[in-house]
Amino acid sequence: MQLESMYQEIILDHYRNPHGRGLREPFEAEVHHVNPTCGDEVTLRVHLDGDRLADVSYEGMGCSISQASVSAMYDLVIGKSVPEALEAGEHFMTLMQSKGDASVAEKLEDELEDAVAFAGVSKYPARIKCALMSWMALKDAGARALSVAHPTTSTGGQNA
Amino acid sequence: MTQTVSRPEAGAQKAPLPLDVEAIRADFPILSRTVRDGKRLVYLDSGATSQKPRSVLDAERDFYETCNAAPHRGAHQLAEEATGRYEAARATIGAFIGAPAEEIVFTRNSTEAINLVAYALSNAVTAKEEQFRRYAVGQGDEIVVTEMEHHANLVPWQQLCERTGATLRWLGLTDDGRLDLSDLATVVTERTKLVAVTQQSNILGTINPLGDIVARAHEVGALVLVDGAQSVPHQPVDVTELGADFLVFSGHKMLGPTGVGVLWGRYEVLDALPPFLTGGSMIEVVRMEGSTFMPPPQRFEAGVPMTAQVIGLAAAVEYLLALGMDRVEQHEKALTAYALAKLAEIPGVTVIGPPDTVARGGAISFTVDGVHPHDVGQVLDDLGVEVRVGHHCAWPVVRRYGVPATTRATFYVHTGYDDIDALADAVRKAQEFFGVATPVTTREAG
């Protein structure tokens, strides 16, 4: 079976025991993202301390890949500034586009920590969206939270 | 591994199958390929799109190789031959559902056929021709659907209501996956202009009692559109028995090519509808100041049609007729009974929809406790078992039954008991992989 290449033990661990799950106060922005092809959903809140991500809280339902991805993302981005978190998101996107190329995963190991375990997902185009959903939600929520915090430097947030 | 060895089954009986599965499989080139490192292809996703027998592929190729031309245009020999084949195909496809050729309109698929009707009903509001305003939908009018509909038979009606100010109402579902008709008389009323209902649910497998619905709709003067996308490929359907005003279905779900669907309409109704798409082929006279249109079906076929696909669909119809639609239906009924029994043997598996084969087709949706449908599908795929996972374009249905999504297996003429066995084994493998399998000993003890 090829399954083990995608369902790394580390992914199954995050799925069974998700880190940071639950919606918490306070928060500056909340977003709801869905994957319309399959109905996976995530509601995600961002709380900033200055420009640092003090908390990312979430509720969601979906497959093991989508749920484990948001848990691994939580571990990775807490304490980072929004631009740093978005950069991690870019690395994760690169990993998802790697089509299973192990050298890409190797190079990103330090940047992505647990999230590098999702490398196997990149071989299954239908599942990439599952893994990316939470990162898209974070990008969206991060931008909105910043626009609340710094309305004059907003780049298009509705709350500016 | 011993956990997955099947025991002698009391419930799962293999009734003799009406169709010769091995002979049929030989007609489908794709079934000889393997998937995921040499696994036999167990294709259980015909409900999404069916595979194509060689005769359908040959018919398309033959058209392109021998008489390709734009039908209903030009006076050369190829145009004559292309027109002849296109119209002969229309007659073949019409006869398949008991309809005359002039009541058959070709569209891209069922979705487009439904949109054609929905847009005709709102175009009727502003039609300059008196004859096209008969079925105009406006404020105070109601459109009735059901909670069981595929998005294709729901969203176009929501949009029609938004365009016209009409109100959308719907019939709900019972806990066992059937239409709740207890309030049929209060939902379908004198205000109802059209009732749109599926004949066979693409997610629950339910076959609906259309007779009651058609009778009530016609009693109040409403039109009835039947979504036959999942019924026409799998059971005999005759529009004269159906009694509805419209029937839609897709070629690609019935062994035919993609890119061709059918709208059947009673001629009198079609003739009172304004066009949906306009342009070449559908006009009578064109002047700079305005145009007049052809009678049906040409009025609804703007532009050069999908000629090769229509000819391919006629070949698919001939293939199905040679098998016999009664036998196709019985074949799938036997497979469905076996599959329901096999799945019922697996602890933690719950079928969403009717639990037996009474008024039920072969779409079997199920959940596996502790394993998300996507993950079930991934394990199945790894074993060569190709099913559909998700909400199956019927989001309100999965919401109604309180599940985020389901895994769905659908059958067709090449499906055999070995495919169902592969499905059941793969579901047990998924349970094992995600650590939610119930050991065999526990089950036997219990």
PDB file of C-alpha atoms in Angstrom, chain A residues 5 20 25 27 52 57 68 80 86 98 100 121 128 134 146 158:
ATOM      1  CA  SER A   5       3.428   7.813   2.276  1.00  0.00           C
ATOM      2  CA  GLY A  20      -5.159  24.358  19.716  1.00  0.00           C
ATOM      3  CA  GLU A  25     -11.647  34.996  22.850  1.00  0.00           C
ATOM      4  CA  PHE A  27      -9.858  37.772  18.519  1.00  0.00           C
ATOM      5  CA  ARG A  52       2.530  38.692  16.580  1.00  0.00           C
ATOM      6  CA  SER A  57      -8.221  29.247  17.398  1.00  0.00           C
ATOM      7  CA  ALA A  68      -4.337  17.537  10.836  1.00  0.00           C
ATOM      8  CA  LYS A  80       5.242  34.423  14.630  1.00  0.00           C
ATOM      9  CA  LEU A  86       2.370  34.019   5.641  1.00  0.00           C
ATOM     10  CA  SER A  98       6.212  19.441  -5.166  1.00  0.00           C
ATOM     11  CA  GLY A 100       6.166  14.151  -4.167  1.00  0.00           C
ATOM     12  CA  VAL A 121      -0.228  14.710   0.020  1.00  0.00           C
ATOM     13  CA  ILE A 128      -4.022  19.187  -1.837  1.00  0.00           C
ATOM     14  CA  SER A 134      -6.545  26.123   6.837  1.00  0.00           C
ATOM     15  CA  LEU A 146      -3.922  43.527  10.514  1.00  0.00           C
ATOM     16  CA  GLN A 158     -13.355  45.848   4.846  1.00  0.00           C
TER      17      GLN A 158
END
